[in-house]
Short mmCIF file of C-alpha atoms and ligand atoms in Angstrom, two decimals:
data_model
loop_
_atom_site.label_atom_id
_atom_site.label_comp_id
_atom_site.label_asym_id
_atom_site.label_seq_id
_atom_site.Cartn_x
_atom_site.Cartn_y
_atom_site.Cartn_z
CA UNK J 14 173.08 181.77 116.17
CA UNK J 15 173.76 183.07 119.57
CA UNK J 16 175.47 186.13 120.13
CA UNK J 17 177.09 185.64 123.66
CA UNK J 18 178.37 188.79 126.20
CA UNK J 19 181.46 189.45 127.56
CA UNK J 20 183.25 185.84 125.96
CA UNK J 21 186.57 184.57 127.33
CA UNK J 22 188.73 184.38 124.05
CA UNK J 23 191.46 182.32 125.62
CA UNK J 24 190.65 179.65 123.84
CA UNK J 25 189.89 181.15 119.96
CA UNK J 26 193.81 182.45 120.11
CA UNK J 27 196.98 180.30 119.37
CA UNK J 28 198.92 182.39 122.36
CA UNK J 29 195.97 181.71 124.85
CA UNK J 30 195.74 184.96 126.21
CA UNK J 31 192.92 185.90 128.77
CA UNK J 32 190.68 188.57 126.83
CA UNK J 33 186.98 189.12 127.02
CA UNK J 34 185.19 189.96 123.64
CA UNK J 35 182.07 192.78 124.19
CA UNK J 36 179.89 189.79 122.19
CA UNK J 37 180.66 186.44 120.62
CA UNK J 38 178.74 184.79 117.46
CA UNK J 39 179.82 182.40 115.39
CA UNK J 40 178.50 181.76 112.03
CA UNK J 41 178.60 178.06 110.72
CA UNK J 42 177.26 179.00 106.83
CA UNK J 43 177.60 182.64 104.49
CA UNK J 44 173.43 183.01 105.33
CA UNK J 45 174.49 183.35 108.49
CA UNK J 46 177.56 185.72 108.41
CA UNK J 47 174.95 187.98 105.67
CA UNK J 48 172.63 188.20 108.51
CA UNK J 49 174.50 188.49 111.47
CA UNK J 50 176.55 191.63 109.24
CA UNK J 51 173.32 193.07 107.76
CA UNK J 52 172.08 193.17 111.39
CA UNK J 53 175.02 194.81 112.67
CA UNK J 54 176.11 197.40 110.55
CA UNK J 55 175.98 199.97 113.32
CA UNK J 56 178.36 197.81 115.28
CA UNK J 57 182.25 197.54 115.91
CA UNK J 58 182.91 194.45 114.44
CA UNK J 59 186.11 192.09 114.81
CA UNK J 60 186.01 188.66 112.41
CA UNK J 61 187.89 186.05 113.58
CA UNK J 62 189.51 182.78 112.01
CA UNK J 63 191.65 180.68 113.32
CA UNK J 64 192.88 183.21 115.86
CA UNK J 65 196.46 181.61 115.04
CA UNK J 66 198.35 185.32 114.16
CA UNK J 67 197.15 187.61 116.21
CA UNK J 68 198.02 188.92 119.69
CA UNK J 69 195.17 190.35 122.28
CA UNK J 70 196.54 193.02 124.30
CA UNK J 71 193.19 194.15 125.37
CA UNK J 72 189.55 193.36 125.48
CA UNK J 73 187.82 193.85 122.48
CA UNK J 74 185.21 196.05 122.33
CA UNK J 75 183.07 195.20 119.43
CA UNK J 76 181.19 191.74 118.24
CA UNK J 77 183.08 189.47 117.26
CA UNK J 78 182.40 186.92 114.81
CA UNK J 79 183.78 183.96 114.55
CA UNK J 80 184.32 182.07 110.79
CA UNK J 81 183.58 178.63 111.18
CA UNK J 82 182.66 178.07 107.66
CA UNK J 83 183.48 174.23 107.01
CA UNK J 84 183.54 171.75 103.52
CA UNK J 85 185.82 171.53 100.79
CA UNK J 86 184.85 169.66 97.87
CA UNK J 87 186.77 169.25 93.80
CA UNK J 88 186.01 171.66 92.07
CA UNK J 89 186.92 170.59 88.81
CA UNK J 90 189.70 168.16 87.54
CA UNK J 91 191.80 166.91 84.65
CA UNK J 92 194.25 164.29 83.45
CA UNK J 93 197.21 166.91 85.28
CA UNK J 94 195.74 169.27 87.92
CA UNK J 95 192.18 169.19 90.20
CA UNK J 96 190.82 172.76 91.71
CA UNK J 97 190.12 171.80 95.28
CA UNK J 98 187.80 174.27 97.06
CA UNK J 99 187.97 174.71 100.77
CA UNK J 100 185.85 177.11 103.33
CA UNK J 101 187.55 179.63 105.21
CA UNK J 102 186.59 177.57 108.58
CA UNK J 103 188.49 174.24 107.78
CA UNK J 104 192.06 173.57 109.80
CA UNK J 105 194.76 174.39 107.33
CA UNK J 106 196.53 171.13 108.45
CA UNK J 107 193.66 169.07 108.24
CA UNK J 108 192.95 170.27 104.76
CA UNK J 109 196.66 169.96 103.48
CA UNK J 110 196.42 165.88 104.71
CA UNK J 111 192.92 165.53 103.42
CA UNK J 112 194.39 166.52 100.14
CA UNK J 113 197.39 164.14 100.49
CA UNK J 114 195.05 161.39 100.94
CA UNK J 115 193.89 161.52 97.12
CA UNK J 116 197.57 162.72 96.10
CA UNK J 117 196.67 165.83 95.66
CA UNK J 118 200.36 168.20 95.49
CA UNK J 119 201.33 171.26 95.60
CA UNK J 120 200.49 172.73 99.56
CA UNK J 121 202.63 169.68 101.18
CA UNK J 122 205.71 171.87 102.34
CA UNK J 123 203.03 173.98 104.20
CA UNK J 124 201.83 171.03 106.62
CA UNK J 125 201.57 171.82 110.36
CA UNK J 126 201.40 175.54 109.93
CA UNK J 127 198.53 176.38 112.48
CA UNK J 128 195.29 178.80 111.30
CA UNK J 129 192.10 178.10 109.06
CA UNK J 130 192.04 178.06 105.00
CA UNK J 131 190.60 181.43 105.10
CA UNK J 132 193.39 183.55 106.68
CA UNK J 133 196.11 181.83 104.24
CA UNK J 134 195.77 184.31 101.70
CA UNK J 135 195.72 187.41 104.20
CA UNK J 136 199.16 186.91 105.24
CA UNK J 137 200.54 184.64 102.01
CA UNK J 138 201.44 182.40 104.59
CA UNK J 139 204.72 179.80 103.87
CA UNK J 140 207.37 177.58 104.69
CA UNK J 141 210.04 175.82 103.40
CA UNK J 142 210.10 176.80 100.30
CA UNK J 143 206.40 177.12 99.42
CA UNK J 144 203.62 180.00 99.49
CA UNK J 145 199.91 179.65 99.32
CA UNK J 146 200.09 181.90 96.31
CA UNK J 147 202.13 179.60 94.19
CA UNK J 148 198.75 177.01 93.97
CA UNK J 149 196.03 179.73 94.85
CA UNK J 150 193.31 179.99 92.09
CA UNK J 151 190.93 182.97 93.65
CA UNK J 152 188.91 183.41 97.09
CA UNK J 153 185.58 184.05 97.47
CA UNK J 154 185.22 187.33 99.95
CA UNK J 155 182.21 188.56 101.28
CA UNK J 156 181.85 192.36 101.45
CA UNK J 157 181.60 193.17 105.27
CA UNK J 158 179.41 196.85 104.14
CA UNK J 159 177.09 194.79 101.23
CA UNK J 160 177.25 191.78 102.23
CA UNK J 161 177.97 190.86 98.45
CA UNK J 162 180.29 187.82 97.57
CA UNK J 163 182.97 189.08 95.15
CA UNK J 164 185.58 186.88 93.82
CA UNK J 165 189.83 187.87 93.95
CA UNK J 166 191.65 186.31 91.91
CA UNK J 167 195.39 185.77 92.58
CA UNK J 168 196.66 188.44 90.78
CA UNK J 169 193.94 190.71 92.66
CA UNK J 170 195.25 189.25 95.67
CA UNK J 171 198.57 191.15 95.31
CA UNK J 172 200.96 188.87 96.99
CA UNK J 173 203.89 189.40 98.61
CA UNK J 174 206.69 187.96 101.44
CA UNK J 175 203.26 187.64 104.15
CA UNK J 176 201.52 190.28 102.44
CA UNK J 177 197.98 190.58 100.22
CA UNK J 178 195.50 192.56 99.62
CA UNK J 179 193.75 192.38 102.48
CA UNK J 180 196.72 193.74 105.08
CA UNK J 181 196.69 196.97 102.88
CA UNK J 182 194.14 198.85 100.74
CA UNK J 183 191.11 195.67 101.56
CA UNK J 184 192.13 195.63 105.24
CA UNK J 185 188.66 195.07 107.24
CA UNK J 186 186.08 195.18 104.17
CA UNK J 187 186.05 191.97 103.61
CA UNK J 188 185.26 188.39 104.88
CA UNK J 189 187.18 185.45 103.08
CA UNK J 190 184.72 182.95 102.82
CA UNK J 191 186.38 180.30 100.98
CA UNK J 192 189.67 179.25 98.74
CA UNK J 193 189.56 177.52 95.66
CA UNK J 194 193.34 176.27 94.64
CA UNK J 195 195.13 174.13 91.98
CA UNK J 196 196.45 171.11 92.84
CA UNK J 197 198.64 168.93 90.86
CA UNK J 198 197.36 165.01 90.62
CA UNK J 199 200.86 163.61 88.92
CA UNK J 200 204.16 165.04 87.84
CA UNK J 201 204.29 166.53 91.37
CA UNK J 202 206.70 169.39 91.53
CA UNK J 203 208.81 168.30 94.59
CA UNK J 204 210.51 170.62 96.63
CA UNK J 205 212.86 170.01 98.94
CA UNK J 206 215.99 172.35 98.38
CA UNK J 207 215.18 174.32 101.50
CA UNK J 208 215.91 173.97 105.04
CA UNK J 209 216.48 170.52 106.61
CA UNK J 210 214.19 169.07 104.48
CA UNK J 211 216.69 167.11 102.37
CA UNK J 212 218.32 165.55 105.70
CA UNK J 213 215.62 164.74 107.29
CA UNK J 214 214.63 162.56 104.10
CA UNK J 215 218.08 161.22 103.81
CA UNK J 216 217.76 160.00 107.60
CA UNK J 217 215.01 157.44 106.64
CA UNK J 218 217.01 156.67 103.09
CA UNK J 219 214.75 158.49 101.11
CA UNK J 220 215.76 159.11 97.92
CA UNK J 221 212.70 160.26 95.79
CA UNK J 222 210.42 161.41 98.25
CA UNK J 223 206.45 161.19 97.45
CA UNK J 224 204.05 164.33 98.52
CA UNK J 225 203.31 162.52 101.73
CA UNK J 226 206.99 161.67 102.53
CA UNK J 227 207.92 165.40 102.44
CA UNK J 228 204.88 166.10 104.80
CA UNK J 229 205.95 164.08 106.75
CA UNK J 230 209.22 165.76 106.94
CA UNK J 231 208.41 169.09 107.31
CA UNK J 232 205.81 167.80 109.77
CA UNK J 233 209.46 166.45 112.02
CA UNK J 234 210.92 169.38 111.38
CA UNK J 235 208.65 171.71 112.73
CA UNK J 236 207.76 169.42 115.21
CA UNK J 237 211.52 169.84 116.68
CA UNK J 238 211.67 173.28 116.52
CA UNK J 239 208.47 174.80 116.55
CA UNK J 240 205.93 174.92 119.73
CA UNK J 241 202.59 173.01 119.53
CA UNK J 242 200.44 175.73 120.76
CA UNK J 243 198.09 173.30 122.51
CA UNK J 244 201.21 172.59 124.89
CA UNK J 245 202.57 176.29 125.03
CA UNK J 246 200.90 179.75 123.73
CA UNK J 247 202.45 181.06 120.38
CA UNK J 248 201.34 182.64 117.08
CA UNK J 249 204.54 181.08 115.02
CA UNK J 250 206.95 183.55 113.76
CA UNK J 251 206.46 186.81 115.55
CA UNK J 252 208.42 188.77 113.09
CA UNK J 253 208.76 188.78 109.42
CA UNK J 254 212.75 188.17 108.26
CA UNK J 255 213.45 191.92 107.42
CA UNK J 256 214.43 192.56 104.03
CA UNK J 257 216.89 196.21 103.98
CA UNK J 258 218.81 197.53 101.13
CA UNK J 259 221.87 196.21 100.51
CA UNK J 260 223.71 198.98 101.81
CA UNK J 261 222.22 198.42 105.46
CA UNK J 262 223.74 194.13 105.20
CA UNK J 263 226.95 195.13 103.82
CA UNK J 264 227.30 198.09 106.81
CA UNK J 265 226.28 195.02 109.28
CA UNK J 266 228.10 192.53 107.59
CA UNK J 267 231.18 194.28 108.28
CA UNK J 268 231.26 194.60 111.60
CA UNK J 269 229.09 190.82 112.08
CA UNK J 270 230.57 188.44 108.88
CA UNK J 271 228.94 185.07 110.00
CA UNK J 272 225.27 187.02 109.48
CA UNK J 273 223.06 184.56 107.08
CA UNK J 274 221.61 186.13 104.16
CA UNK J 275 219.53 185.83 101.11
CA UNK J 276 219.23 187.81 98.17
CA UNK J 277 216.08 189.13 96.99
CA UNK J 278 215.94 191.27 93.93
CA UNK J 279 219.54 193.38 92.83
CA UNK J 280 219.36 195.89 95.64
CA UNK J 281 217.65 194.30 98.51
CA UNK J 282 218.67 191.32 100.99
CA UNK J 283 216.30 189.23 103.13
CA UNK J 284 218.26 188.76 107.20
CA UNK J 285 216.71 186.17 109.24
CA UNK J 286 215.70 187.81 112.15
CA UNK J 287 215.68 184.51 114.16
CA UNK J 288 219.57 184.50 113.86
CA UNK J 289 219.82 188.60 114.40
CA UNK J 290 217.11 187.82 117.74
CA UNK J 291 219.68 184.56 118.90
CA UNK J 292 222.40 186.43 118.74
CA UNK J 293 221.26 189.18 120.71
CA UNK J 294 220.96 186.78 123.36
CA UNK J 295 217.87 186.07 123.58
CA UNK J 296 216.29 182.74 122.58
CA UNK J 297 215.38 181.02 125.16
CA UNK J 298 214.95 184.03 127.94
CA UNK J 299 212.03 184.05 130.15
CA UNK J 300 210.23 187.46 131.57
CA UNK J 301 208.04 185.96 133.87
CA UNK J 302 205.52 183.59 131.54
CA UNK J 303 206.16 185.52 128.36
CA UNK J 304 209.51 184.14 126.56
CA UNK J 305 211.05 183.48 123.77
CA UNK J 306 211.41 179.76 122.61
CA UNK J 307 214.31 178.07 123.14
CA UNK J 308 214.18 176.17 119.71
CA UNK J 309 213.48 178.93 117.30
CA UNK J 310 214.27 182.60 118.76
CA UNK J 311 211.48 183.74 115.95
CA UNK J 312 208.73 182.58 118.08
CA UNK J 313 207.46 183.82 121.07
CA UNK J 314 205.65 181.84 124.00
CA UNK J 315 203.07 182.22 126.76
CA UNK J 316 204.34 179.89 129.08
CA UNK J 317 200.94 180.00 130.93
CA UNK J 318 199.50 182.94 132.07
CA UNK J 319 201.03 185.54 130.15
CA UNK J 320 199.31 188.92 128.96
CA UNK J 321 199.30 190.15 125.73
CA UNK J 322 200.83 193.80 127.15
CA UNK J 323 203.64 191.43 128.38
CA UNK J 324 204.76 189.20 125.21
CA UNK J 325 204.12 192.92 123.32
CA UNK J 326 207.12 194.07 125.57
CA UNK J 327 209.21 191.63 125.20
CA UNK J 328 208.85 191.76 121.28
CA UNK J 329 209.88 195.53 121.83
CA UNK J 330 212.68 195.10 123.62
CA UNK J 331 213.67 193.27 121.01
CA UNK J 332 212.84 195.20 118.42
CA UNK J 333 214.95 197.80 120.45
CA UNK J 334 218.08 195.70 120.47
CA UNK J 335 218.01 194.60 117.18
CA UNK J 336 218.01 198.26 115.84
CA UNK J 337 220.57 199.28 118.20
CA UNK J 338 222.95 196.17 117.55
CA UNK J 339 222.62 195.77 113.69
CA UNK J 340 220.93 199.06 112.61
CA UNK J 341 217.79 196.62 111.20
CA UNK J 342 214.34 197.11 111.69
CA UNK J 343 212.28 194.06 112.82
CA UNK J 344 208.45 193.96 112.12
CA UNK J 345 206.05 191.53 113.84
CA UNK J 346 204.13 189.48 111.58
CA UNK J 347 201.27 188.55 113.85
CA UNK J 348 198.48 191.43 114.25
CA UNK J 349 198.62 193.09 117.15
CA UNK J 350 195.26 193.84 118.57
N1 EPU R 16 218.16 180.95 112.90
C1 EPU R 16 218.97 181.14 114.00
N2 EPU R 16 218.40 181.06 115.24
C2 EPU R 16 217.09 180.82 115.43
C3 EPU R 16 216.26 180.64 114.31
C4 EPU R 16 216.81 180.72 113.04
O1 EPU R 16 220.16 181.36 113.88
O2 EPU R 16 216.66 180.75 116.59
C5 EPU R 16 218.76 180.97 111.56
C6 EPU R 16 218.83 179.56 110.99
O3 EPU R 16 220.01 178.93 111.34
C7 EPU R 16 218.81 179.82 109.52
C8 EPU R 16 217.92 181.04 109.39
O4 EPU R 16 217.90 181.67 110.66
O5 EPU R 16 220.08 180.17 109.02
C9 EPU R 16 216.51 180.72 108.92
O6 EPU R 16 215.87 179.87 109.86
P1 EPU R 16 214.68 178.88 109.46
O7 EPU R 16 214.99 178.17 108.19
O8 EPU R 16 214.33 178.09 110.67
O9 EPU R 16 213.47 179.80 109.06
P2 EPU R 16 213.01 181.22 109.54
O10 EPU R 16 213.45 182.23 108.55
O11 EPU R 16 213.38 181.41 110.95
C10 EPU R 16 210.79 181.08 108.08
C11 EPU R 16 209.33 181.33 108.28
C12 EPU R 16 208.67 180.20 109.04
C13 EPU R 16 208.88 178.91 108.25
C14 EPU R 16 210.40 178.70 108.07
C15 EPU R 16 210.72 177.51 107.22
C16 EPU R 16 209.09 183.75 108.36
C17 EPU R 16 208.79 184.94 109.21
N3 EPU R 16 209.13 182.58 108.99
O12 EPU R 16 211.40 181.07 109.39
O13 EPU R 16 207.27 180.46 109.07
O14 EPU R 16 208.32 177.80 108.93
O15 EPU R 16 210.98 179.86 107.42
O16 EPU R 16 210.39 177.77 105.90
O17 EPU R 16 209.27 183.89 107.16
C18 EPU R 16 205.55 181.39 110.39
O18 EPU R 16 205.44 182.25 109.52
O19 EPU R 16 204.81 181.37 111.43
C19 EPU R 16 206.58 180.39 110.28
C20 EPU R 16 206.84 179.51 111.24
#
């Protein structure tokens, strides 16, 4: 292991943003990530994964370490169901197809979403329809202070709407070093109610989609509105959709009747803030190479040589007009270093 000095992290982030880390390591194996955090106790330390929801608006000053734990293997199977293990290093995409291969179901809506199979559980990440917690079996975590592997189940993990454990009371204890989750090998529950999904199947005449034909769906789908970041700098959603008491909507709705909604629980409705953030005016707008995408006003783009300070403005000018327009609060979903 090398520990490197003053490390350009332009390329470990999704939004390719110019900042230096104090030190660099990366660990390839848990020996390694015990050592290198036995060794540094005294340190500042930041661990990084897939560096695909989070946005540098500084240097960091500490050591940071970067998870590139890889292999995923079965677990255990039978007639119905196999428990697939993967390590927090391995591409979340690569892993969802790698699974497809054998026909392995249950993760297939989430295809294409960027980030490593150890920050899934952080943020409960989803789409269309789908959350990691709905096939999630446990995670192995190491204990950043002991250096101890403990084991979280999925009701320890405490899942919410991009929310676990480890955003609140485990926030920087821990190291995810692997994910262990149940997959189903026939009878696979297919899901395509939400979004486009449905159309985009009925465009090739598909009636009775397999696992891989909604992959390959979603994959079009968020292929047409959603940014590669290897061709421009983005973190995916930038905000969560807010979710306010119904009170707040109906006050709104009033005075803005075509505003989307969902209903979550008896008293509380989810917005999307993609819509509220459109029709504010500004998908699409530019402030020098920070922007907002033109495809999907929840995202925002480095359109080259952006800084962090500058897509951090935009998303509070935002933030601003959102308030001020619908009386709703907008959080960003991607950590903000
Ligand atoms: N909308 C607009 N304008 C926009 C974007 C959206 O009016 O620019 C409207 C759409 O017309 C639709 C509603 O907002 O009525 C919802 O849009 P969409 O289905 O595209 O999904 P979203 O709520 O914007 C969420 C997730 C995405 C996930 C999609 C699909 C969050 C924060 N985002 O977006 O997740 O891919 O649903 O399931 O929940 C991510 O987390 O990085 C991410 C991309």
């Amino acid at each position: 292991m090398q520990i490197e000095h003053h490390f350009s992290l332009k390329k470990y982030n999704t939004f390719g943003i110019e900042a230096k880390a104090k030190s660099f390591v990366e660990v390839t194996n848990t020996n390694e990530l015990a050592q290198i955090l036995k060794e540094n106790q005294n340190e500042k330390l930041f661990i990084l994964g897939g560096g695909s929801n989070m946005l540098l608006t500084k240097d960091i000053d500490a050591l940071v370490v970067h998870i590139n734990l890889k292999g995923k293997k079965i677990l255990k199977e039978d007639d119905d169901f196999v428990w697939v293990q993967g390590n927090a290093g391995e591409n979340w995409h690569e892993f969802v197809l790698w699974n497809l291969e054998q026909n392995f179901g249950g993760i297939e809506n989430m295809s294409l979403i960027p980030g490593n199979v150890g920050t899934t559980p952080i943020q409960n990440i989803g789409a269309y329809g789908a959350e990691i917690k709905d096939t999630f079996v446990s995670c192995e975590a190491m204990r950043i202070d002991t250096q101890e592997i403990e084991i979280f189940t999925n009701a320890e993990c405490k899942f919410g709407y991009r929310e676990s454990i480890f955003k609140n009371e485990a926030k920087n204890q821990y190291v995810i070093t692997s994910v262990v989750f149940k997959l189903t090998k026939k009878n696979h529950k297919i899901n395509t109610s939400y979004g486009a999904i449905d159309m985009e199947l009925a465009k090739h005449n598909i009636a009775n989609p397999t696992i891989k034909e909604v992959s390959n769906a979603v994959i079009a789908i968020r292929q047409s509105k959603l940014p590669d970041p290897k061709e421009l700098g983005n973190s995916g959603s930038f905000f969560k959709n807010p979710i306010v008491p119904k009170e707040v909507y109906e006050k709104a709705h009033v005075q803005f009747p075509d505003m989307p909604h969902y209903t979550v629980g008896e008293n509380e409705v989810k917005v999307p803030a993609g819509w509220l953030i459109e029709q504010a005016g500004f998908k699409g707008k530019r402030f020098g190479d920070a922007g907002v995408h033109t495809l999907q006003a929840l995202v925002l783009v480095n359109y080259g040589n952006a800084t962090g300070q500058e897509i951090l403005n935009v998303s509070k000018d935002i933030q601003k007009t959102i308030l001020e327009k619908y009386g709703i609060s907008i959080e960003a979903e991607v950590n903000i270093i």
